[in-house]
CSV table of N, CA and C in Angstrom, one decimal:
chain,number,residue,atom,x,y,z
A,1,MET,N,-21.9,12.6,9.2
A,1,MET,CA,-20.4,12.2,9.1
A,1,MET,C,-19.1,13.1,8.8
A,2,TYR,N,-17.9,12.7,9.0
A,2,TYR,CA,-16.8,13.4,9.5
A,2,TYR,C,-16.0,13.4,7.9
A,3,HIS,N,-15.1,13.7,7.1
A,3,HIS,CA,-14.8,13.9,6.0
A,3,HIS,C,-13.0,14.7,7.0
A,4,ILE,N,-11.8,14.0,6.8
A,4,ILE,CA,-10.2,14.3,7.3
A,4,ILE,C,-9.6,14.7,6.3
A,5,VAL,N,-9.0,16.0,6.4
A,5,VAL,CA,-8.8,17.4,5.7
A,5,VAL,C,-7.3,16.5,5.5
A,6,LYS,N,-7.0,16.2,3.4
A,6,LYS,CA,-5.9,15.8,2.8
A,6,LYS,C,-5.0,17.5,2.8
A,7,PRO,N,-3.8,16.9,2.8
A,7,PRO,CA,-3.0,17.7,1.8
A,7,PRO,C,-3.1,18.1,0.5
A,8,GLY,N,-3.6,19.5,0.4
A,8,GLY,CA,-3.6,19.7,-1.3
A,8,GLY,C,-5.2,19.8,-1.1
A,9,GLU,N,-6.0,19.9,-0.1
A,9,GLU,CA,-7.2,19.4,-0.4
A,9,GLU,C,-8.0,21.3,0.4
A,10,THR,N,-9.5,21.6,-0.9
A,10,THR,CA,-9.5,22.4,-0.1
A,10,THR,C,-11.0,22.0,0.1
A,11,MET,N,-11.9,23.2,0.4
A,11,MET,CA,-13.9,23.2,0.9
A,11,MET,C,-14.4,23.0,-1.1
A,12,SER,N,-14.0,24.0,-1.5
A,12,SER,CA,-14.4,23.7,-3.2
A,12,SER,C,-14.2,21.7,-3.5
A,13,VAL,N,-13.1,20.9,-3.7
A,13,VAL,CA,-12.7,19.7,-4.5
A,13,VAL,C,-13.4,19.2,-3.0
A,14,ILE,N,-13.5,19.2,-1.6
A,14,ILE,CA,-14.7,18.2,-0.4
A,14,ILE,C,-15.6,18.9,-0.9
A,15,ALA,N,-16.2,19.7,-1.1
A,15,ALA,CA,-17.6,19.8,-1.8
A,15,ALA,C,-18.0,18.9,-3.2
A,16,GLN,N,-17.2,19.0,-4.0
A,16,GLN,CA,-17.3,18.3,-5.4
A,16,GLN,C,-17.2,16.9,-4.6
A,17,ASN,N,-16.2,16.5,-4.5
A,17,ASN,CA,-16.4,14.9,-4.3
A,17,ASN,C,-17.7,14.2,-3.2
A,18,TYR,N,-17.7,14.6,-2.2
A,18,TYR,CA,-19.4,14.1,-2.1
A,18,TYR,C,-20.8,14.2,-2.3
A,19,ARG,N,-20.2,15.7,-3.8
A,19,ARG,CA,-21.1,15.7,-4.3
A,19,ARG,C,-22.8,16.7,-3.3
A,20,ARG,N,-22.2,18.0,-2.7
A,20,ARG,CA,-22.3,19.5,-1.7
A,20,ARG,C,-22.0,20.1,-2.1
A,21,ARG,N,-23.0,21.4,-2.2
A,21,ARG,CA,-22.5,22.4,-2.8
A,21,ARG,C,-21.6,22.9,-1.2
A,22,LEU,N,-20.7,23.9,-1.7
A,22,LEU,CA,-20.1,24.6,-0.3
A,22,LEU,C,-20.7,25.5,0.2
A,23,SER,N,-21.7,26.1,0.0
A,23,SER,CA,-23.0,26.5,1.1
A,23,SER,C,-23.2,25.0,2.5
A,24,GLU,N,-23.8,24.4,2.1
A,24,GLU,CA,-24.2,23.1,2.6
A,24,GLU,C,-22.8,22.6,3.2
A,25,LEU,N,-21.8,22.7,3.4
A,25,LEU,CA,-20.7,22.4,3.6
A,25,LEU,C,-19.5,22.6,5.0
A,26,LEU,N,-20.9,24.7,4.6
A,26,LEU,CA,-20.2,25.7,4.9
A,26,LEU,C,-21.2,25.5,6.1
A,27,ALA,N,-22.1,25.4,6.0
A,27,ALA,CA,-23.9,25.5,7.0
A,27,ALA,C,-23.8,24.5,7.7
A,28,ALA,N,-23.0,24.2,7.5
A,28,ALA,CA,-22.4,22.5,9.1
A,28,ALA,C,-21.4,22.3,8.9
A,29,ASN,N,-20.7,24.0,9.0
A,29,ASN,CA,-18.6,23.4,9.8
A,29,ASN,C,-19.1,24.7,9.5
A,30,PRO,N,-19.9,25.6,10.8
A,30,PRO,CA,-20.2,26.9,11.5
A,30,PRO,C,-18.3,27.8,11.8
A,31,ALA,N,-17.7,27.1,12.2
A,31,ALA,CA,-16.0,27.9,12.8
A,31,ALA,C,-14.9,27.7,11.8
A,32,ILE,N,-15.5,27.3,10.8
A,32,ILE,CA,-14.5,27.5,9.5
A,32,ILE,C,-15.8,28.9,8.6
A,33,VAL,N,-14.3,29.8,9.6
A,33,VAL,CA,-14.9,31.3,8.3
A,33,VAL,C,-14.6,31.4,7.6
A,34,ASN,N,-13.5,31.2,7.4
A,34,ASN,CA,-12.8,31.6,5.8
A,34,ASN,C,-12.4,30.1,4.7
A,35,PRO,N,-13.0,29.4,4.6
A,35,PRO,CA,-12.6,27.6,3.8
A,35,PRO,C,-11.5,28.5,3.0
A,36,ALA,N,-10.0,28.8,3.4
A,36,ALA,CA,-9.4,28.9,2.4
A,36,ALA,C,-8.8,28.8,3.8
A,37,LEU,N,-8.6,28.7,4.4
A,37,LEU,CA,-7.6,28.9,6.0
A,37,LEU,C,-8.2,26.7,6.1
A,38,ILE,N,-8.1,25.9,5.8
A,38,ILE,CA,-8.4,24.6,6.9
A,38,ILE,C,-7.2,23.5,6.6
A,39,TYR,N,-7.1,23.2,7.1
A,39,TYR,CA,-5.5,22.0,6.9
A,39,TYR,C,-5.2,21.0,7.5
A,40,PRO,N,-4.7,20.1,6.7
A,40,PRO,CA,-4.9,18.5,6.4
A,40,PRO,C,-4.7,17.7,8.8
A,41,GLY,N,-5.8,16.8,7.8
A,41,GLY,CA,-5.7,16.0,9.8
A,41,GLY,C,-6.8,17.1,9.7
A,42,GLN,N,-7.9,17.8,10.1
A,42,GLN,CA,-9.2,19.1,10.2
A,42,GLN,C,-10.7,18.3,9.6
A,43,ARG,N,-11.3,18.2,10.7
A,43,ARG,CA,-12.7,17.5,11.1
A,43,ARG,C,-13.9,18.1,9.9
A,44,ILE,N,-14.2,18.2,8.8
A,44,ILE,CA,-15.4,19.3,7.8
A,44,ILE,C,-16.6,17.5,7.9
A,45,ILE,N,-17.3,17.7,8.1
A,45,ILE,CA,-18.8,18.1,8.5
A,45,ILE,C,-19.7,18.1,7.3
A,46,ILE,N,-19.8,16.8,7.1
A,46,ILE,CA,-20.5,16.0,5.8
A,46,ILE,C,-21.8,16.4,5.7
A,47,PRO,N,-22.7,17.1,6.0
A,47,PRO,CA,-24.2,16.7,5.7
A,47,PRO,C,-24.7,15.6,5.0
A,48,GLY,N,-26.3,15.6,5.5
A,48,GLY,CA,-26.7,13.8,5.2
A,48,GLY,C,-25.8,12.5,5.0
A,49,LEU,N,-25.2,12.3,5.2
A,49,LEU,CA,-24.3,11.1,5.5
A,49,LEU,C,-23.9,10.1,6.7
A,50,PRO,N,-24.2,9.3,6.8
A,50,PRO,CA,-24.6,8.8,8.4
A,50,PRO,C,-23.1,8.5,8.3
A,51,GLU,N,-22.5,8.8,9.5
A,51,GLU,CA,-21.1,7.3,9.8
A,51,GLU,C,-21.0,7.0,9.6
A,52,PRO,N,-20.0,6.4,8.8
A,52,PRO,CA,-19.4,4.4,8.0
A,52,PRO,C,-19.4,4.1,9.1
A,53,ASP,N,-19.3,4.6,9.9
A,53,ASP,CA,-18.7,3.2,11.1
A,53,ASP,C,-20.2,3.4,12.2
A,54,SER,N,-21.3,3.7,12.1
A,54,SER,CA,-23.0,3.0,12.0
A,54,SER,C,-23.5,2.7,10.9
A,55,ILE,N,-22.4,2.1,9.3
A,55,ILE,CA,-23.5,0.8,8.7
A,55,ILE,C,-22.9,-0.5,9.3
A,56,PRO,N,-23.8,-1.5,9.2
A,56,PRO,CA,-22.2,-2.5,9.0
A,56,PRO,C,-22.2,-3.6,7.8
A,57,TYR,N,-22.0,-2.5,6.7
A,57,TYR,CA,-21.4,-2.8,6.4
A,57,TYR,C,-19.9,-2.4,5.2
A,58,THR,N,-19.2,-2.6,5.0
A,58,THR,CA,-17.8,-2.5,4.1
A,58,THR,C,-17.4,-2.7,2.8
A,59,ILE,N,-17.6,-2.4,2.6
A,59,ILE,CA,-16.9,-2.8,0.7
A,59,ILE,C,-16.0,-2.8,1.1
A,60,ILE,N,-14.6,-3.7,0.1
A,60,ILE,CA,-13.2,-4.4,-0.2
A,60,ILE,C,-13.0,-4.4,-0.9
A,61,VAL,N,-12.8,-3.0,-1.7
A,61,VAL,CA,-12.1,-3.6,-3.9
A,61,VAL,C,-10.9,-4.0,-3.4
A,62,SER,N,-10.5,-5.3,-3.9
A,62,SER,CA,-8.9,-5.8,-4.5
A,62,SER,C,-8.3,-5.6,-6.2
A,63,ARG,N,-7.8,-4.6,-6.7
A,63,ARG,CA,-7.7,-4.3,-8.1
A,63,ARG,C,-6.5,-5.5,-8.6
A,64,GLY,N,-5.5,-6.2,-7.8
A,64,GLY,CA,-5.7,-6.9,-8.6
A,64,GLY,C,-6.1,-8.6,-9.3
A,65,LYS,N,-7.0,-8.8,-7.8
A,65,LYS,CA,-7.3,-9.8,-7.8
A,65,LYS,C,-9.2,-9.0,-8.9
A,66,LYS,N,-8.8,-8.6,-8.3
A,66,LYS,CA,-10.4,-8.5,-10.0
A,66,LYS,C,-11.8,-8.2,-9.0
A,67,SER,N,-11.6,-8.2,-7.7
A,67,SER,CA,-13.2,-8.0,-7.2
A,67,SER,C,-13.5,-7.8,-5.9
A,68,LEU,N,-14.6,-7.5,-5.6
A,68,LEU,CA,-15.0,-6.4,-4.5
A,68,LEU,C,-16.4,-7.4,-3.1
A,69,THR,N,-15.9,-7.1,-2.2
A,69,THR,CA,-16.7,-8.1,-1.7
A,69,THR,C,-17.1,-7.4,-0.2
A,70,LEU,N,-18.0,-7.7,-0.6
A,70,LEU,CA,-19.1,-6.5,0.3
A,70,LEU,C,-18.4,-7.8,2.1
A,71,LEU,N,-18.7,-6.9,3.0
A,71,LEU,CA,-18.4,-7.5,4.8
A,71,LEU,C,-20.3,-6.6,5.4
A,72,SER,N,-20.4,-7.4,6.1
A,72,SER,CA,-21.6,-7.5,7.3
A,72,SER,C,-21.4,-8.0,8.1
A,73,ASN,N,-21.0,-6.6,9.5
A,73,ASN,CA,-20.1,-6.8,10.8
A,73,ASN,C,-18.5,-8.0,10.4
A,74,GLY,N,-17.9,-7.2,9.6
A,74,GLY,CA,-16.9,-7.7,9.4
A,74,GLY,C,-16.5,-9.8,8.6
A,75,ALA,N,-17.8,-9.6,8.6
A,75,ALA,CA,-17.7,-11.0,8.0
A,75,ALA,C,-18.5,-11.0,6.3
A,76,VAL,N,-17.8,-12.2,5.6
A,76,VAL,CA,-17.2,-12.1,4.2
A,76,VAL,C,-19.0,-12.5,4.1
A,77,GLN,N,-19.9,-10.9,3.2
A,77,GLN,CA,-21.6,-11.7,3.3
A,77,GLN,C,-21.8,-12.5,0.7
A,78,LYS,N,-20.2,-11.5,0.2
A,78,LYS,CA,-20.7,-11.6,-1.2
A,78,LYS,C,-19.2,-11.2,-1.2
A,79,VAL,N,-18.3,-12.1,-3.0
A,79,VAL,CA,-17.3,-11.6,-4.1
A,79,VAL,C,-17.7,-11.5,-4.5
A,80,TYR,N,-18.4,-10.6,-5.4
A,80,TYR,CA,-18.3,-10.1,-6.7
A,80,TYR,C,-16.7,-10.3,-7.6
A,81,PRO,N,-17.2,-10.8,-9.0
A,81,PRO,CA,-15.7,-10.6,-10.2
A,81,PRO,C,-16.4,-9.3,-10.4
A,82,ILE,N,-15.4,-8.1,-10.3
A,82,ILE,CA,-15.9,-7.0,-11.7
A,82,ILE,C,-14.3,-6.5,-12.3
A,83,ALA,N,-13.5,-5.0,-13.1
A,83,ALA,CA,-13.5,-4.8,-13.9
A,83,ALA,C,-12.7,-3.7,-13.1
A,84,VAL,N,-12.1,-3.3,-13.2
A,84,VAL,CA,-11.6,-2.4,-12.5
A,84,VAL,C,-10.4,-1.0,-13.9
A,85,GLY,N,-9.6,-0.4,-14.0
A,85,GLY,CA,-9.2,0.8,-14.5
A,85,GLY,C,-7.7,0.6,-15.1
A,86,LYS,N,-7.8,0.9,-16.1
A,86,LYS,CA,-6.2,0.1,-17.0
A,86,LYS,C,-5.2,1.4,-16.3
A,87,MET,N,-4.2,0.6,-16.8
A,87,MET,CA,-3.2,1.2,-16.8
A,87,MET,C,-2.9,2.2,-16.5
A,88,LEU,N,-3.3,3.1,-17.2
A,88,LEU,CA,-2.9,4.9,-17.8
A,88,LEU,C,-4.0,5.5,-17.0
A,89,THR,N,-4.9,4.9,-16.3
A,89,THR,CA,-6.2,5.3,-15.2
A,89,THR,C,-6.6,4.5,-14.2
A,90,GLN,N,-5.9,4.1,-14.0
A,90,GLN,CA,-5.8,2.6,-13.1
A,90,GLN,C,-7.0,3.3,-12.0
A,91,THR,N,-7.3,2.8,-10.6
A,91,THR,CA,-8.2,3.1,-10.1
A,91,THR,C,-7.8,3.6,-9.0
A,92,PRO,N,-9.5,4.9,-8.1
A,92,PRO,CA,-7.6,5.0,-7.2
A,92,PRO,C,-7.7,4.5,-5.9
A,93,ILE,N,-7.0,4.2,-5.3
A,93,ILE,CA,-6.3,3.2,-3.8
A,93,ILE,C,-6.1,4.2,-3.1
A,94,GLY,N,-7.5,3.9,-1.3
A,94,GLY,CA,-8.3,4.8,-0.3
A,94,GLY,C,-9.1,4.3,-0.5
A,95,GLU,N,-9.8,5.7,0.5
A,95,GLU,CA,-10.1,4.6,1.7
A,95,GLU,C,-11.7,6.0,0.4
A,96,PHE,N,-13.1,5.7,0.4
A,96,PHE,CA,-14.4,6.2,0.2
A,96,PHE,C,-14.9,5.8,1.3
A,97,VAL,N,-16.3,6.9,0.6
A,97,VAL,CA,-17.8,6.3,0.6
A,97,VAL,C,-18.7,6.0,0.1
A,98,ILE,N,-19.3,6.5,-0.4
A,98,ILE,CA,-20.6,5.7,-0.8
A,98,ILE,C,-21.5,7.0,-0.9
A,99,VAL,N,-21.0,8.3,-1.3
A,99,VAL,CA,-22.0,9.3,-1.1
A,99,VAL,C,-23.7,9.7,-2.0
A,100,ASN,N,-24.0,8.8,-3.0
A,100,ASN,CA,-25.1,8.7,-3.6
A,100,ASN,C,-25.6,7.7,-4.8
A,101,ARG,N,-25.7,7.6,-5.1
A,101,ARG,CA,-26.7,6.9,-6.3
A,101,ARG,C,-27.6,6.9,-7.4
A,102,GLU,N,-27.4,6.2,-8.5
A,102,GLU,CA,-28.6,7.2,-10.2
A,102,GLU,C,-28.1,5.5,-10.3
A,103,PRO,N,-29.5,5.2,-11.0
A,103,PRO,CA,-30.3,4.1,-11.6
A,103,PRO,C,-30.3,4.9,-12.5
A,104,ASP,N,-29.8,3.8,-13.7
A,104,ASP,CA,-30.5,3.4,-15.0
A,104,ASP,C,-29.8,5.6,-15.3
A,105,PRO,N,-28.3,5.5,-15.3
A,105,PRO,CA,-27.2,6.5,-15.7
A,105,PRO,C,-27.1,6.9,-16.7
A,106,GLY,N,-27.3,5.2,-17.9
A,106,GLY,CA,-27.0,5.2,-19.2
A,106,GLY,C,-26.2,5.8,-19.6
A,107,GLY,N,-25.6,4.7,-20.9
A,107,GLY,CA,-24.5,4.9,-21.7
A,107,GLY,C,-23.9,3.6,-20.9
A,108,PRO,N,-22.3,3.6,-20.4
A,108,PRO,CA,-21.2,2.4,-20.1
A,108,PRO,C,-21.8,1.9,-19.1
A,109,TYR,N,-22.3,3.2,-18.6
A,109,TYR,CA,-23.1,2.7,-16.7
A,109,TYR,C,-23.9,2.0,-16.6
A,110,GLY,N,-23.9,1.0,-17.7
A,110,GLY,CA,-25.2,0.0,-16.7
A,110,GLY,C,-26.2,0.7,-16.4
A,111,VAL,N,-26.7,-0.4,-15.5
A,111,VAL,CA,-28.2,-0.3,-14.6
A,111,VAL,C,-28.2,0.7,-13.5
A,112,MET,N,-26.8,1.4,-12.6
A,112,MET,CA,-26.8,1.6,-11.2
A,112,MET,C,-25.6,2.0,-11.5
A,113,TRP,N,-25.9,3.5,-10.9
A,113,TRP,CA,-24.6,3.4,-11.0
A,113,TRP,C,-24.2,4.8,-9.0
A,114,LEU,N,-23.1,3.6,-8.9
A,114,LEU,CA,-22.2,4.9,-7.5
A,114,LEU,C,-21.8,5.5,-6.9
A,115,SER,N,-22.3,6.7,-7.2
A,115,SER,CA,-20.7,7.2,-6.3
A,115,SER,C,-20.2,7.3,-5.0
A,116,LEU,N,-18.1,7.6,-5.5
A,116,LEU,CA,-17.8,7.5,-4.4
A,116,LEU,C,-17.8,8.8,-4.4
A,117,SER,N,-16.6,8.6,-2.7
A,117,SER,CA,-16.0,10.3,-2.4
A,117,SER,C,-14.5,10.8,-3.6
A,118,LYS,N,-15.0,10.5,-4.6
A,118,LYS,CA,-13.4,10.9,-4.9
A,118,LYS,C,-14.4,10.8,-6.2
A,119,TYR,N,-14.5,12.8,-6.9
A,119,TYR,CA,-15.1,12.2,-7.9
A,119,TYR,C,-14.8,12.1,-9.0
A,120,GLY,N,-15.8,12.2,-10.1
A,120,GLY,CA,-15.5,10.8,-11.1
A,120,GLY,C,-15.7,9.3,-10.9
A,121,TYR,N,-14.7,9.2,-9.8
A,121,TYR,CA,-15.2,7.4,-9.7
A,121,TYR,C,-16.4,6.9,-8.7
A,122,GLY,N,-17.0,5.9,-8.9
A,122,GLY,CA,-18.3,5.1,-8.7
A,122,GLY,C,-18.5,3.6,-9.3
A,123,ILE,N,-19.3,3.4,-8.9
A,123,ILE,CA,-19.5,1.4,-8.7
A,123,ILE,C,-20.4,1.3,-9.4
A,124,HIS,N,-20.5,0.6,-11.1
A,124,HIS,CA,-21.4,0.7,-11.7
A,124,HIS,C,-21.7,-0.6,-12.7
A,125,GLY,N,-22.7,-1.0,-13.1
A,125,GLY,CA,-22.8,-1.9,-14.4
A,125,GLY,C,-22.2,-1.4,-15.1
A,126,THR,N,-22.2,-2.7,-16.1
A,126,THR,CA,-21.3,-2.0,-17.6
A,126,THR,C,-22.5,-2.1,-18.7
A,127,ASN,N,-22.3,-1.9,-19.9
A,127,ASN,CA,-23.1,-2.2,-21.5
A,127,ASN,C,-22.4,-3.0,-21.6
A,128,ASN,N,-21.3,-3.8,-21.3
A,128,ASN,CA,-20.1,-4.3,-21.5
A,128,ASN,C,-19.8,-5.7,-20.7
A,129,PRO,N,-20.2,-6.8,-20.3
A,129,PRO,CA,-20.5,-7.3,-19.8
A,129,PRO,C,-18.8,-8.2,-19.9
A,130,SER,N,-18.8,-8.8,-21.3
A,130,SER,CA,-17.1,-9.1,-21.0
A,130,SER,C,-15.8,-8.8,-20.6
A,131,SER,N,-15.7,-7.4,-20.2
A,131,SER,CA,-14.9,-7.4,-19.8
A,131,SER,C,-14.8,-7.2,-18.6
A,132,ILE,N,-16.1,-8.0,-17.5
A,132,ILE,CA,-15.8,-8.5,-16.7
A,132,ILE,C,-14.6,-9.3,-15.8
A,133,GLY,N,-13.4,-8.9,-15.2
A,133,GLY,CA,-12.2,-8.9,-14.7
A,133,GLY,C,-11.5,-8.8,-15.7
A,134,GLN,N,-11.5,-7.8,-16.2
A,134,GLN,CA,-9.8,-6.6,-16.7
A,134,GLN,C,-10.1,-5.5,-16.5
A,135,SER,N,-8.8,-5.5,-16.7
A,135,SER,CA,-8.3,-3.6,-16.4
A,135,SER,C,-9.0,-3.4,-17.4
A,136,VAL,N,-9.9,-2.2,-17.5
A,136,VAL,CA,-9.7,-1.8,-19.3
A,136,VAL,C,-10.2,-0.6,-19.3
A,137,SER,N,-11.7,0.5,-17.5
A,137,SER,CA,-11.9,0.7,-17.7
A,137,SER,C,-10.9,2.2,-17.2
A,138,LYS,N,-11.9,3.6,-17.1
A,138,LYS,CA,-11.3,4.2,-16.5
A,138,LYS,C,-11.1,5.2,-15.1
A,139,GLY,N,-11.3,4.1,-14.5
A,139,GLY,CA,-11.2,3.9,-13.2
A,139,GLY,C,-11.8,4.0,-12.5
A,140,CYS,N,-13.6,3.6,-13.0
A,140,CYS,CA,-15.0,3.4,-11.8
A,140,CYS,C,-14.5,1.4,-12.2
A,141,ILE,N,-15.6,0.7,-11.6
A,141,ILE,CA,-15.3,0.3,-10.7
A,141,ILE,C,-16.4,-1.2,-11.4
A,142,ARG,N,-16.2,-1.7,-12.4
A,142,ARG,CA,-17.4,-2.2,-12.7
A,142,ARG,C,-18.1,-3.6,-13.2
A,143,MET,N,-19.3,-3.6,-12.9
A,143,MET,CA,-19.9,-4.8,-12.2
A,143,MET,C,-20.9,-5.0,-13.1
A,144,TYR,N,-21.0,-7.0,-12.9
A,144,TYR,CA,-22.2,-7.3,-13.5
A,144,TYR,C,-23.8,-6.4,-13.5
A,145,ASN,N,-25.2,-6.8,-13.8
A,145,ASN,CA,-26.1,-5.6,-14.0
A,145,ASN,C,-26.7,-6.6,-12.9
A,146,GLN,N,-27.0,-7.2,-13.0
A,146,GLN,CA,-27.1,-7.4,-11.7
A,146,GLN,C,-26.2,-7.6,-10.7
A,147,ASP,N,-25.5,-8.1,-10.3
A,147,ASP,CA,-24.3,-7.7,-9.4
A,147,ASP,C,-24.3,-6.2,-8.2
A,148,VAL,N,-24.6,-5.5,-9.6
A,148,VAL,CA,-24.2,-3.6,-9.4
A,148,VAL,C,-25.3,-3.4,-8.8
A,149,LEU,N,-26.6,-4.4,-9.2
A,149,LEU,CA,-28.6,-4.5,-8.7
A,149,LEU,C,-28.8,-5.0,-7.0
A,150,GLN,N,-28.3,-5.6,-7.4
A,150,GLN,CA,-28.3,-6.5,-5.8
A,150,GLN,C,-27.4,-5.6,-4.6
A,151,LEU,N,-25.7,-5.4,-5.3
A,151,LEU,CA,-25.6,-4.6,-4.4
A,151,LEU,C,-26.0,-3.2,-3.6
A,152,SER,N,-27.2,-2.8,-4.9
A,152,SER,CA,-26.7,-1.0,-4.7
A,152,SER,C,-28.2,-1.3,-3.5
A,153,ARG,N,-28.8,-2.5,-3.3
A,153,ARG,CA,-30.4,-3.7,-2.7
A,153,ARG,C,-29.8,-3.3,-0.6
A,154,ILE,N,-28.7,-3.9,-1.1
A,154,ILE,CA,-27.9,-3.5,0.3
A,154,ILE,C,-27.7,-3.2,1.3
A,155,VAL,N,-26.1,-1.8,0.2
A,155,VAL,CA,-25.8,-1.0,1.0
A,155,VAL,C,-26.2,1.0,1.4
A,156,PRO,N,-26.4,0.5,2.1
A,156,PRO,CA,-27.0,2.6,1.9
A,156,PRO,C,-25.7,3.3,2.0
A,157,ASN,N,-26.1,4.4,1.3
A,157,ASN,CA,-24.8,5.8,0.7
A,157,ASN,C,-24.1,6.4,2.7
A,158,GLY,N,-23.2,6.5,2.1
A,158,GLY,CA,-22.8,6.4,3.5
A,158,GLY,C,-21.4,4.7,3.9
A,159,THR,N,-21.4,4.1,3.3
A,159,THR,CA,-21.0,2.6,3.1
A,159,THR,C,-19.3,3.0,2.1
A,160,ARG,N,-18.3,2.8,4.2
A,160,ARG,CA,-17.4,2.5,3.1
A,160,ARG,C,-17.0,1.9,2.4
A,161,VAL,N,-15.8,1.6,1.6
A,161,VAL,CA,-15.0,1.6,0.4
A,161,VAL,C,-13.8,1.1,0.5
A,162,ILE,N,-13.0,0.5,0.8
A,162,ILE,CA,-11.9,1.0,0.6
A,162,ILE,C,-11.3,-0.1,-0.9
A,163,ILE,N,-10.6,0.4,-1.0
A,163,ILE,CA,-10.4,0.0,-2.5
A,163,ILE,C,-8.3,-0.6,-2.3
A,164,GLN,N,-7.9,-1.6,-2.8
A,164,GLN,CA,-6.6,-1.6,-1.9
A,164,GLN,C,-6.1,-2.5,-3.8
A,165,PRO,N,-4.7,-2.6,-3.4
A,165,PRO,CA,-3.6,-2.6,-4.9
A,165,PRO,C,-4.1,-4.1,-5.4
């Protein structure tokens, strides 16, 4: 898969966002001889993830509607209720991909954690189901435990996640 460099990004930030070692990124991108000399618009190969266009699924998150919609080949498969970030820690808007997953992460994350390609953010279950439908998280997307388990069985790593206002 490719990542398009955004203004202000460094190779270290990109490596952190995709949970890859900097050495892995540099090995996959031999044309980058100096990691300090990347530029906005440059394509960086992210090893170990499929190209999102090769995956039939897309996830659309609506912060305003507090919903997560799973699309398969552009058709709505399922709409899930979610919780999103509160005013001071809003869920980031943009396009991301699922980079890895962790079953039973413990604490407030419920039964599954799906990491997004923005460090510190993910789609996860909850130990507080009454929070679903509210703006209460630190920016993550919370789902009912049974819903995040169902979603995680369907979508592979590399699935595109589009978060809208």
